[in-house]
mmCIF file of C-alpha atoms in Angstrom:
data_model
loop_
_atom_site.group_PDB
_atom_site.id
_atom_site.type_symbol
_atom_site.label_atom_id
_atom_site.label_comp_id
_atom_site.label_asym_id
_atom_site.label_seq_id
_atom_site.Cartn_x
_atom_site.Cartn_y
_atom_site.Cartn_z
ATOM 1 C CA LEU A 1 4.858 -18.716 13.341
ATOM 2 C CA PHE A 2 2.689 -18.137 9.969
ATOM 3 C CA PHE A 3 -1.150 -18.085 10.007
ATOM 4 C CA PRO A 4 -2.974 -21.264 10.443
ATOM 5 C CA MET A 5 -5.226 -21.442 7.234
ATOM 6 C CA PHE A 6 -2.627 -23.174 4.922
ATOM 7 C CA PRO A 7 -1.240 -25.886 7.286
ATOM 8 C CA THR A 8 -4.723 -26.661 8.635
ATOM 9 C CA LEU A 9 -5.945 -27.319 4.937
ATOM 10 C CA VAL A 10 -2.794 -29.312 4.120
ATOM 11 C CA ARG A 11 -3.183 -31.512 7.157
ATOM 12 C CA GLY A 12 -6.797 -32.080 6.532
ATOM 13 C CA LEU A 13 -6.035 -32.813 2.780
ATOM 14 C CA ALA A 14 -3.282 -35.133 3.901
ATOM 15 C CA SER A 15 -5.482 -37.150 6.111
ATOM 16 C CA VAL A 16 -7.791 -37.934 3.277
ATOM 17 C CA VAL A 17 -4.688 -38.695 0.918
ATOM 18 C CA GLY A 18 -3.166 -41.070 3.555
ATOM 19 C CA ASN A 19 0.202 -42.219 3.961
ATOM 20 C CA SER A 20 2.029 -45.141 2.249
ATOM 21 C CA ASN A 21 3.532 -48.050 4.300
ATOM 22 C CA ARG A 22 6.934 -46.567 3.250
ATOM 23 C CA ASP A 23 6.254 -43.164 4.573
ATOM 24 C CA GLU A 24 5.959 -43.629 8.286
ATOM 25 C CA SER A 25 6.606 -39.898 9.077
ATOM 26 C CA GLY A 26 3.796 -38.806 6.691
ATOM 27 C CA GLU A 27 6.167 -36.293 5.127
ATOM 28 C CA CYS A 28 5.286 -37.371 1.440
ATOM 29 C CA GLY A 29 1.443 -37.142 2.168
ATOM 30 C CA PHE A 30 1.855 -33.598 3.501
ATOM 31 C CA ILE A 31 4.128 -32.557 0.565
ATOM 32 C CA LEU A 32 1.663 -34.100 -2.069
ATOM 33 C CA SER A 33 -1.300 -32.385 -0.263
ATOM 34 C CA ALA A 34 0.373 -28.990 -0.517
ATOM 35 C CA LEU A 35 1.376 -29.226 -3.902
ATOM 36 C CA VAL A 36 -2.124 -30.325 -5.044
ATOM 37 C CA LEU A 37 -3.796 -27.723 -2.938
ATOM 38 C CA ASN A 38 -1.524 -24.881 -4.494
ATOM 39 C CA LEU A 39 -2.072 -25.976 -7.937
ATOM 40 C CA LEU A 40 -5.849 -25.777 -7.560
ATOM 41 C CA CYS A 41 -5.402 -22.509 -5.955
ATOM 42 C CA PHE A 42 -3.243 -21.251 -8.601
ATOM 43 C CA VAL A 43 -5.872 -22.293 -11.323
ATOM 44 C CA LEU A 44 -8.479 -20.624 -9.108
ATOM 45 C CA SER A 45 -6.591 -17.313 -8.941
ATOM 46 C CA SER A 46 -6.162 -17.256 -12.771
ATOM 47 C CA VAL A 47 -9.812 -17.705 -13.215
ATOM 48 C CA ALA A 48 -10.656 -15.116 -10.678
ATOM 49 C CA LEU A 49 -8.323 -12.484 -12.341
ATOM 50 C CA PHE A 50 -9.765 -13.532 -15.873
ATOM 51 C CA ASP A 51 -13.205 -12.626 -14.731
ATOM 52 C CA MET A 52 -12.131 -9.445 -12.792
ATOM 53 C CA THR A 53 -10.381 -8.123 -15.917
ATOM 54 C CA ILE A 54 -13.575 -8.702 -18.089
ATOM 55 C CA LEU A 55 -15.748 -7.017 -15.358
ATOM 56 C CA LEU A 56 -13.577 -4.089 -15.163
ATOM 57 C CA CYS A 57 -13.598 -3.683 -19.115
ATOM 58 C CA LEU A 58 -17.255 -3.593 -19.289
ATOM 59 C CA PRO A 59 -18.913 -0.143 -19.103
ATOM 60 C CA ARG A 60 -22.465 0.260 -18.542
ATOM 61 C CA GLY A 61 -24.643 -1.547 -21.082
ATOM 62 C CA ARG A 62 -21.776 -3.092 -23.013
ATOM 63 C CA LYS A 63 -21.574 -6.674 -23.984
ATOM 64 C CA ILE A 64 -18.306 -8.932 -23.686
ATOM 65 C CA GLU A 65 -16.314 -8.507 -26.827
ATOM 66 C CA LYS A 66 -13.423 -10.194 -28.437
ATOM 67 C CA SER A 67 -11.174 -7.435 -27.076
ATOM 68 C CA HIS A 68 -12.225 -8.199 -23.605
ATOM 69 C CA ILE A 69 -11.332 -11.769 -23.829
ATOM 70 C CA GLU A 70 -7.927 -10.922 -25.297
ATOM 71 C CA ALA A 71 -7.247 -8.360 -22.605
ATOM 72 C CA ALA A 72 -8.136 -10.673 -19.868
ATOM 73 C CA GLU A 73 -6.042 -13.583 -21.537
ATOM 74 C CA LEU A 74 -3.132 -11.414 -21.601
ATOM 75 C CA THR A 75 -3.377 -10.345 -18.035
ATOM 76 C CA CYS A 76 -3.680 -14.307 -17.043
ATOM 77 C CA TYR A 77 -0.505 -15.123 -19.087
ATOM 78 C CA LEU A 78 1.249 -12.337 -17.166
ATOM 79 C CA PHE A 79 -0.010 -13.719 -13.890
ATOM 80 C CA MET A 80 0.858 -17.309 -14.675
ATOM 81 C CA PHE A 81 4.516 -16.556 -15.735
ATOM 82 C CA ASN A 82 5.248 -13.868 -13.166
ATOM 83 C CA PRO A 83 8.638 -13.905 -11.337
ATOM 84 C CA ALA A 84 7.082 -15.428 -8.202
ATOM 85 C CA SER A 85 5.020 -18.305 -9.981
ATOM 86 C CA ILE A 86 7.481 -20.917 -8.555
ATOM 87 C CA PHE A 87 5.960 -19.946 -4.977
ATOM 88 C CA PHE A 88 2.409 -20.750 -6.163
ATOM 89 C CA THR A 89 3.351 -24.383 -7.071
ATOM 90 C CA VAL A 90 5.438 -25.507 -4.098
ATOM 91 C CA ALA A 91 4.595 -25.665 -0.426
ATOM 92 C CA TYR A 92 4.086 -21.939 0.347
ATOM 93 C CA SER A 93 1.095 -20.105 1.418
ATOM 94 C CA GLU A 94 1.038 -17.475 -1.488
ATOM 95 C CA SER A 95 -1.104 -19.583 -3.921
ATOM 96 C CA LEU A 96 -3.917 -20.045 -1.321
ATOM 97 C CA PHE A 97 -3.705 -16.435 -0.217
ATOM 98 C CA CYS A 98 -3.818 -15.070 -3.743
ATOM 99 C CA ALA A 99 -6.896 -17.364 -4.606
ATOM 100 C CA MET A 100 -8.710 -16.005 -1.685
ATOM 101 C CA THR A 101 -7.603 -12.434 -2.252
ATOM 102 C CA PHE A 102 -8.615 -12.431 -6.028
ATOM 103 C CA ALA A 103 -11.889 -14.357 -5.519
ATOM 104 C CA GLY A 104 -12.953 -11.576 -2.991
ATOM 105 C CA HIS A 105 -12.193 -8.746 -5.475
ATOM 106 C CA TYR A 106 -14.086 -10.716 -8.039
ATOM 107 C CA VAL A 107 -17.177 -11.049 -5.767
ATOM 108 C CA MET A 108 -16.953 -7.305 -4.801
ATOM 109 C CA LEU A 109 -16.880 -6.301 -8.520
ATOM 110 C CA ARG A 110 -20.077 -8.467 -9.211
ATOM 111 C CA ASN A 111 -21.905 -6.033 -7.099
ATOM 112 C CA ASP A 112 -24.948 -8.239 -7.164
ATOM 113 C CA ILE A 113 -24.053 -10.623 -4.247
ATOM 114 C CA TRP A 114 -25.082 -9.791 -0.696
ATOM 115 C CA TRP A 115 -22.120 -8.082 1.143
ATOM 116 C CA GLY A 116 -21.889 -10.673 3.774
ATOM 117 C CA PHE A 117 -20.507 -13.222 1.070
ATOM 118 C CA GLU A 118 -17.999 -10.817 -0.352
ATOM 119 C CA VAL A 119 -15.943 -10.459 2.812
ATOM 120 C CA LEU A 120 -15.632 -14.354 3.297
ATOM 121 C CA PRO A 121 -12.681 -14.950 0.915
ATOM 122 C CA PHE A 122 -10.992 -11.830 2.519
ATOM 123 C CA ILE A 123 -11.368 -13.465 5.879
ATOM 124 C CA ALA A 124 -9.866 -16.579 4.700
ATOM 125 C CA ALA A 125 -6.952 -14.701 3.159
ATOM 126 C CA SER A 126 -6.344 -12.877 6.578
ATOM 127 C CA PHE A 127 -6.156 -16.344 8.104
ATOM 128 C CA THR A 128 -3.631 -17.324 5.528
ATOM 129 C CA ARG A 129 -1.108 -14.593 5.606
ATOM 130 C CA SER A 130 -0.724 -11.451 7.550
ATOM 131 C CA ASN A 131 -0.796 -9.112 4.567
ATOM 132 C CA GLY A 132 -4.474 -10.162 4.259
ATOM 133 C CA SER A 133 -4.938 -7.038 6.486
ATOM 134 C CA LEU A 134 -4.391 -5.000 3.129
ATOM 135 C CA ASN A 135 -7.694 -6.245 1.957
ATOM 136 C CA ILE A 136 -9.422 -3.666 4.187
ATOM 137 C CA ILE A 137 -8.628 -1.092 1.562
ATOM 138 C CA PRO A 138 -11.458 -1.734 -1.021
ATOM 139 C CA PHE A 139 -13.894 -1.419 1.824
ATOM 140 C CA ILE A 140 -12.437 1.639 3.088
ATOM 141 C CA VAL A 141 -12.498 3.279 -0.411
ATOM 142 C CA ARG A 142 -16.184 2.036 -1.045
ATOM 143 C CA GLY A 143 -17.163 3.153 2.561
ATOM 144 C CA LEU A 144 -15.683 6.708 2.215
ATOM 145 C CA GLY A 145 -16.837 7.055 -1.393
ATOM 146 C CA GLY A 146 -20.442 6.155 -0.602
ATOM 147 C CA ALA A 147 -20.490 8.479 2.344
ATOM 148 C CA LEU A 148 -19.092 11.301 0.103
ATOM 149 C CA THR A 149 -21.707 10.784 -2.461
ATOM 150 C CA PHE A 150 -24.937 12.795 -2.279
ATOM 151 C CA PRO A 151 -27.793 11.394 -4.471
ATOM 152 C CA HIS A 152 -30.373 14.040 -5.677
ATOM 153 C CA GLY A 153 -34.063 13.737 -5.205
ATOM 154 C CA HIS A 154 -34.036 12.165 -1.556
ATOM 155 C CA SER A 155 -34.875 13.724 1.764
ATOM 156 C CA LYS A 156 -32.399 14.419 4.174
ATOM 157 C CA SER A 157 -33.365 11.813 6.608
ATOM 158 C CA TYR A 158 -32.987 9.019 3.806
ATOM 159 C CA ILE A 159 -29.707 10.442 2.836
ATOM 160 C CA LEU A 160 -28.534 10.203 6.379
ATOM 161 C CA ARG A 161 -29.759 6.675 6.925
ATOM 162 C CA ASN A 162 -28.068 5.794 3.717
ATOM 163 C CA LYS A 163 -24.848 7.021 4.691
ATOM 164 C CA ILE A 164 -24.873 5.456 8.097
ATOM 165 C CA GLY A 165 -25.753 2.095 6.632
ATOM 166 C CA ILE A 166 -22.814 2.326 4.076
ATOM 167 C CA LEU A 167 -20.211 3.256 6.909
ATOM 168 C CA ILE A 168 -21.555 0.730 9.233
ATOM 169 C CA SER A 169 -21.586 -2.360 6.721
ATOM 170 C CA ASN A 170 -18.089 -1.402 5.327
ATOM 171 C CA ALA A 171 -16.652 -0.880 8.911
ATOM 172 C CA THR A 172 -18.044 -4.223 9.653
ATOM 173 C CA CYS A 173 -16.300 -5.890 6.768
ATOM 174 C CA VAL A 174 -13.067 -4.109 7.812
ATOM 175 C CA PHE A 175 -13.413 -5.489 11.339
ATOM 176 C CA LEU A 176 -13.919 -9.021 10.072
ATOM 177 C CA ILE A 177 -11.076 -8.879 7.845
ATOM 178 C CA LEU A 178 -8.678 -7.779 10.780
ATOM 179 C CA LEU A 179 -10.336 -10.218 13.185
ATOM 180 C CA PRO A 180 -8.205 -13.335 12.273
ATOM 181 C CA ILE A 181 -4.891 -11.338 13.059
ATOM 182 C CA TYR A 182 -6.438 -10.614 16.522
ATOM 183 C CA ILE A 183 -7.424 -14.294 16.868
ATOM 184 C CA HIS A 184 -3.994 -15.520 15.979
ATOM 185 C CA ASP A 185 -2.326 -13.166 18.443
ATOM 186 C CA HIS A 186 -4.928 -14.256 21.186
ATOM 187 C CA PHE A 187 -4.180 -17.820 20.476
ATOM 188 C CA GLY A 188 -0.437 -17.077 20.881
ATOM 189 C CA TYR A 189 -0.899 -15.307 24.225
ATOM 190 C CA THR A 190 -3.161 -18.105 25.572
ATOM 191 C CA LYS A 191 -0.627 -20.775 24.620
ATOM 192 C CA HIS A 192 2.539 -19.060 26.038
ATOM 193 C CA CYS A 193 1.068 -16.809 28.704
ATOM 194 C CA ASN A 194 -1.753 -18.814 30.379
ATOM 195 C CA ASN A 195 -0.368 -20.479 33.528
ATOM 196 C CA ASN A 196 -2.963 -23.287 33.286
ATOM 197 C CA ILE A 197 -1.846 -24.304 29.858
ATOM 198 C CA ARG A 198 1.888 -23.770 29.421
ATOM 199 C CA GLN A 199 4.434 -26.064 30.937
ATOM 200 C CA TYR A 200 7.278 -23.714 31.035
ATOM 201 C CA GLU A 201 8.373 -20.416 32.287
ATOM 202 C CA ALA A 202 6.381 -17.544 30.800
ATOM 203 C CA PRO A 203 8.260 -15.282 28.364
ATOM 204 C CA GLN A 204 9.087 -11.698 29.772
ATOM 205 C CA TRP A 205 6.729 -10.209 27.273
ATOM 206 C CA CYS A 206 3.573 -11.710 28.727
ATOM 207 C CA SER A 207 3.066 -9.197 31.568
ATOM 208 C CA GLY A 208 3.946 -5.970 33.062
ATOM 209 C CA GLU A 209 5.737 -3.222 30.862
ATOM 210 C CA ASN A 210 7.197 -5.784 28.541
ATOM 211 C CA ARG A 211 3.627 -6.759 27.269
ATOM 212 C CA ILE A 212 3.419 -6.396 23.629
ATOM 213 C CA SER A 213 0.723 -5.466 21.411
ATOM 214 C CA SER A 214 1.095 -8.146 18.834
ATOM 215 C CA PHE A 215 2.601 -11.560 19.269
ATOM 216 C CA TYR A 216 3.195 -11.882 15.446
ATOM 217 C CA GLY A 217 4.739 -8.566 15.235
ATOM 218 C CA TYR A 218 7.014 -9.349 18.183
ATOM 219 C CA VAL A 219 8.352 -12.505 16.579
ATOM 220 C CA GLN A 220 9.123 -10.713 13.337
ATOM 221 C CA ARG A 221 10.875 -7.871 15.097
ATOM 222 C CA LYS A 222 12.819 -10.195 17.485
ATOM 223 C CA HIS A 223 13.862 -12.981 15.303
ATOM 224 C CA TRP A 224 13.506 -11.540 11.715
ATOM 225 C CA ASN A 225 14.765 -7.962 12.435
ATOM 226 C CA VAL A 226 11.603 -6.612 10.440
ATOM 227 C CA GLY A 227 11.008 -2.890 10.848
ATOM 228 C CA LEU A 228 11.376 0.621 9.478
ATOM 229 C CA PHE A 229 14.886 0.705 7.803
ATOM 230 C CA ASN A 230 16.088 -2.230 9.561
ATOM 231 C CA TYR A 231 17.035 -3.850 6.363
ATOM 232 C CA TRP A 232 18.768 -1.106 4.923
ATOM 233 C CA GLU A 233 22.353 -2.244 5.023
ATOM 234 C CA ILE A 234 25.235 -2.363 2.500
ATOM 235 C CA LYS A 235 25.329 -6.048 2.535
ATOM 236 C CA GLN A 236 21.429 -6.326 1.542
ATOM 237 C CA LEU A 237 22.082 -4.184 -1.631
ATOM 238 C CA PRO A 238 21.875 -7.345 -3.871
ATOM 239 C CA GLN A 239 18.446 -8.035 -2.388
ATOM 240 C CA PHE A 240 17.204 -4.515 -3.284
ATOM 241 C CA LEU A 241 18.536 -4.885 -6.796
ATOM 242 C CA LEU A 242 16.540 -8.162 -7.253
ATOM 243 C CA ALA A 243 13.444 -6.427 -5.879
ATOM 244 C CA SER A 244 14.033 -3.190 -7.848
ATOM 245 C CA PRO A 245 11.736 -4.256 -10.842
ATOM 246 C CA ILE A 246 8.716 -5.041 -8.825
ATOM 247 C CA LEU A 247 9.254 -1.950 -6.668
ATOM 248 C CA THR A 248 9.461 0.044 -9.944
ATOM 249 C CA CYS A 249 6.300 -1.424 -11.251
ATOM 250 C CA GLY A 250 4.390 -0.733 -7.811
ATOM 251 C CA PHE A 251 5.477 3.016 -7.609
ATOM 252 C CA VAL A 252 5.087 3.692 -11.366
ATOM 253 C CA GLY A 253 1.560 2.016 -11.271
ATOM 254 C CA GLY A 254 0.560 4.242 -8.402
ATOM 255 C CA TYR A 255 1.865 7.438 -10.042
ATOM 256 C CA LEU A 256 0.188 6.634 -13.437
ATOM 257 C CA TRP A 257 -3.233 6.072 -11.754
ATOM 258 C CA ILE A 258 -2.866 9.211 -9.614
ATOM 259 C CA LYS A 259 -1.908 11.324 -12.777
ATOM 260 C CA ARG A 260 -4.816 9.698 -14.878
ATOM 261 C CA SER A 261 -7.425 10.208 -12.226
ATOM 262 C CA TYR A 262 -6.191 13.862 -11.613
ATOM 263 C CA ASP A 263 -6.389 14.647 -15.390
ATOM 264 C CA GLN A 264 -9.990 13.221 -15.427
ATOM 265 C CA PHE A 265 -10.937 15.296 -12.563
ATOM 266 C CA GLU A 266 -9.422 18.550 -14.342
ATOM 267 C CA ASN A 267 -11.574 17.629 -17.382
ATOM 268 C CA GLU A 268 -14.705 16.748 -15.797
ATOM 269 C CA ALA A 269 -15.008 18.784 -12.537
ATOM 270 C CA ARG A 270 -13.664 21.924 -13.964
ATOM 271 C CA ASP A 271 -12.828 23.231 -10.585
ATOM 272 C CA THR A 272 -11.807 26.916 -10.602
ATOM 273 C CA THR A 273 -10.439 26.878 -7.063
ATOM 274 C CA LYS A 274 -6.874 28.331 -6.916
ATOM 275 C CA ASN A 275 -6.058 27.057 -3.465
ATOM 276 C CA VAL A 276 -3.717 23.915 -3.861
ATOM 277 C CA LEU A 277 -4.956 22.403 -0.665
ATOM 278 C CA ALA A 278 -8.616 22.716 -1.505
ATOM 279 C CA ARG A 279 -8.119 21.422 -4.981
ATOM 280 C CA PHE A 280 -6.442 18.464 -3.677
ATOM 281 C CA VAL A 281 -9.117 17.628 -1.175
ATOM 282 C CA HIS A 282 -11.748 18.137 -3.894
ATOM 283 C CA TRP A 283 -9.741 15.647 -6.082
ATOM 284 C CA VAL A 284 -9.680 13.043 -3.452
ATOM 285 C CA ILE A 285 -13.514 13.199 -2.874
ATOM 286 C CA TYR A 286 -14.010 13.009 -6.589
ATOM 287 C CA ALA A 287 -11.585 9.948 -6.701
ATOM 288 C CA PHE A 288 -13.321 8.203 -3.775
ATOM 289 C CA HIS A 289 -16.746 8.921 -5.413
ATOM 290 C CA LYS A 290 -15.735 7.452 -8.808
ATOM 291 C CA SER A 291 -14.044 4.302 -7.382
ATOM 292 C CA ALA A 292 -16.877 3.540 -4.988
ATOM 293 C CA ASN A 293 -19.502 3.758 -7.849
ATOM 294 C CA LEU A 294 -19.141 0.402 -9.752
ATOM 295 C CA GLN A 295 -21.312 1.768 -12.528
ATOM 296 C CA GLU A 296 -18.758 4.694 -13.302
ATOM 297 C CA ARG A 297 -16.241 4.154 -16.169
ATOM 298 C CA LEU A 298 -13.904 6.555 -17.932
ATOM 299 C CA LYS A 299 -15.989 8.850 -20.301
ATOM 300 C CA TYR A 300 -14.476 9.833 -23.734
ATOM 301 C CA GLU A 301 -16.098 12.135 -25.873
ATOM 302 C CA LYS A 302 -15.708 9.965 -29.024
ATOM 303 C CA ASP A 303 -16.226 6.762 -26.936
ATOM 304 C CA ASN A 304 -12.801 5.734 -27.949
ATOM 305 C CA ALA A 305 -11.605 4.368 -24.731
ATOM 306 C CA THR A 306 -9.510 0.951 -24.896
ATOM 307 C CA ASP A 307 -9.860 -1.983 -22.476
ATOM 308 C CA ILE A 308 -6.499 -1.075 -20.982
ATOM 309 C CA ASP A 309 -7.976 2.423 -20.233
ATOM 310 C CA TYR A 310 -10.738 0.806 -18.083
ATOM 311 C CA LEU A 311 -8.093 -1.472 -16.389
ATOM 312 C CA LYS A 312 -6.586 1.744 -15.176
ATOM 313 C CA GLY A 313 -9.768 3.693 -14.436
ATOM 314 C CA PRO A 314 -11.611 4.932 -11.626
ATOM 315 C CA ASN A 315 -12.839 1.687 -10.380
ATOM 316 C CA ALA A 316 -9.270 0.380 -9.976
ATOM 317 C CA LEU A 317 -8.436 2.782 -7.055
ATOM 318 C CA PRO A 318 -8.405 0.040 -4.431
ATOM 319 C CA HIS A 319 -6.084 -2.205 -6.409
ATOM 320 C CA TYR A 320 -3.558 0.470 -7.165
ATOM 321 C CA ALA A 321 -3.514 1.492 -3.709
ATOM 322 C CA VAL A 322 -2.753 -1.914 -2.548
ATOM 323 C CA LEU A 323 -0.038 -2.180 -5.159
ATOM 324 C CA MET A 324 1.636 1.059 -3.867
ATOM 325 C CA LEU A 325 1.229 0.206 -0.135
ATOM 326 C CA SER A 326 2.656 -3.342 -0.746
ATOM 327 C CA SER A 327 5.722 -1.628 -2.483
ATOM 328 C CA ILE A 328 6.203 0.668 0.390
ATOM 329 C CA ILE A 329 6.071 -1.954 3.045
ATOM 330 C CA GLY A 330 8.470 -4.129 1.041
ATOM 331 C CA LEU A 331 10.733 -1.221 0.468
ATOM 332 C CA LEU A 332 10.710 0.264 4.020
ATOM 333 C CA PHE A 333 9.623 -2.389 6.478
ATOM 334 C CA ALA A 334 9.748 -6.000 5.354
ATOM 335 C CA HIS A 335 12.734 -8.211 4.123
ATOM 336 C CA VAL A 336 12.848 -6.708 0.723
ATOM 337 C CA GLN A 337 13.389 -10.104 -1.000
ATOM 338 C CA ILE A 338 9.887 -11.104 -0.136
ATOM 339 C CA THR A 339 8.498 -8.075 -1.996
ATOM 340 C CA THR A 340 8.235 -9.887 -5.488
ATOM 341 C CA ARG A 341 6.088 -12.732 -4.174
ATOM 342 C CA MET A 342 4.084 -10.471 -1.823
ATOM 343 C CA VAL A 343 3.014 -8.069 -4.492
ATOM 344 C CA CYS A 344 2.467 -10.737 -7.313
ATOM 345 C CA SER A 345 0.172 -12.697 -4.881
ATOM 346 C CA THR A 346 -1.653 -9.532 -3.547
ATOM 347 C CA CYS A 347 -2.202 -7.041 -6.300
ATOM 348 C CA PRO A 348 -4.082 -7.751 -9.611
ATOM 349 C CA ALA A 349 -3.284 -4.213 -10.537
ATOM 350 C CA LEU A 350 0.276 -5.209 -11.280
ATOM 351 C CA TYR A 351 -0.700 -7.431 -14.083
ATOM 352 C CA TRP A 352 -3.160 -4.687 -15.495
ATOM 353 C CA LEU A 353 -0.332 -2.284 -15.514
ATOM 354 C CA LEU A 354 1.871 -4.583 -17.310
ATOM 355 C CA SER A 355 -0.695 -5.410 -19.894
#
């Protein structure tokens, strides 16, 4: 049912570890392999989050200072002792998914690595868990932000070629991140619906009007009752109470980022447009532009910005967007009890918010 990356790596590692004579089933080898893999991925996630935090704290031309290290350490402590950390050290796929996701964000922030490499960790994350599809958000933000930015001193033909290149490169990354989900669904259809492979009667959803758009989505709806408001039942109230702290962090984090970005827009852009819709559109363009330009940082008249200000600044838009969207999915669509581990393994912005 789950995506193949984690079990494939565990199986491969178990074949290297080998089985003892007392473990004929091989279960101990698989368990040991899963624990070792997840502990290594947990460490990798922490390192990637540490480096990401430092990169976001560094405005142009500024060297790493003690305060940056302290901010990164605090962020990592919050990550290592988060409410879902137990799932990062047992045989669950969250640790591998988190390592690939955080590594991808780190490579993107480096901004000095060929774009073909920065998408590879995100592809691996999509092969691990279905919520890897959320990792398309940074590329959408970067593509739209780059397309909405018009540099001065260049010809119209140069600007047009530049915009087309930005859109194509980021659209390609979006396609590659979503491709594992299609491959997973295609494999499911081939295994269960191909007359030459299956050895049993085909399910009803293989053909005709019952054919479904997503094999994985069908299984979640059919057997787990996943869907809009499907989990909103009185008996599930305790689950919502357990998830309420992380949901609160998600929505508060999104609200605070929007408020900070809009206040900065008011101070810098000095937009005199009175039409509310027009001002909103101008702010959206401003926010995309600021976030897409990795050299942009918060600007203060007295240069008294703190490290925490940078962690909630314009460059963090994709991260807070993922945080809020993950919270919405957990509240409205998914089983709400998975929200804590889903958000904790997907959203570095959660730890920047709490720091």
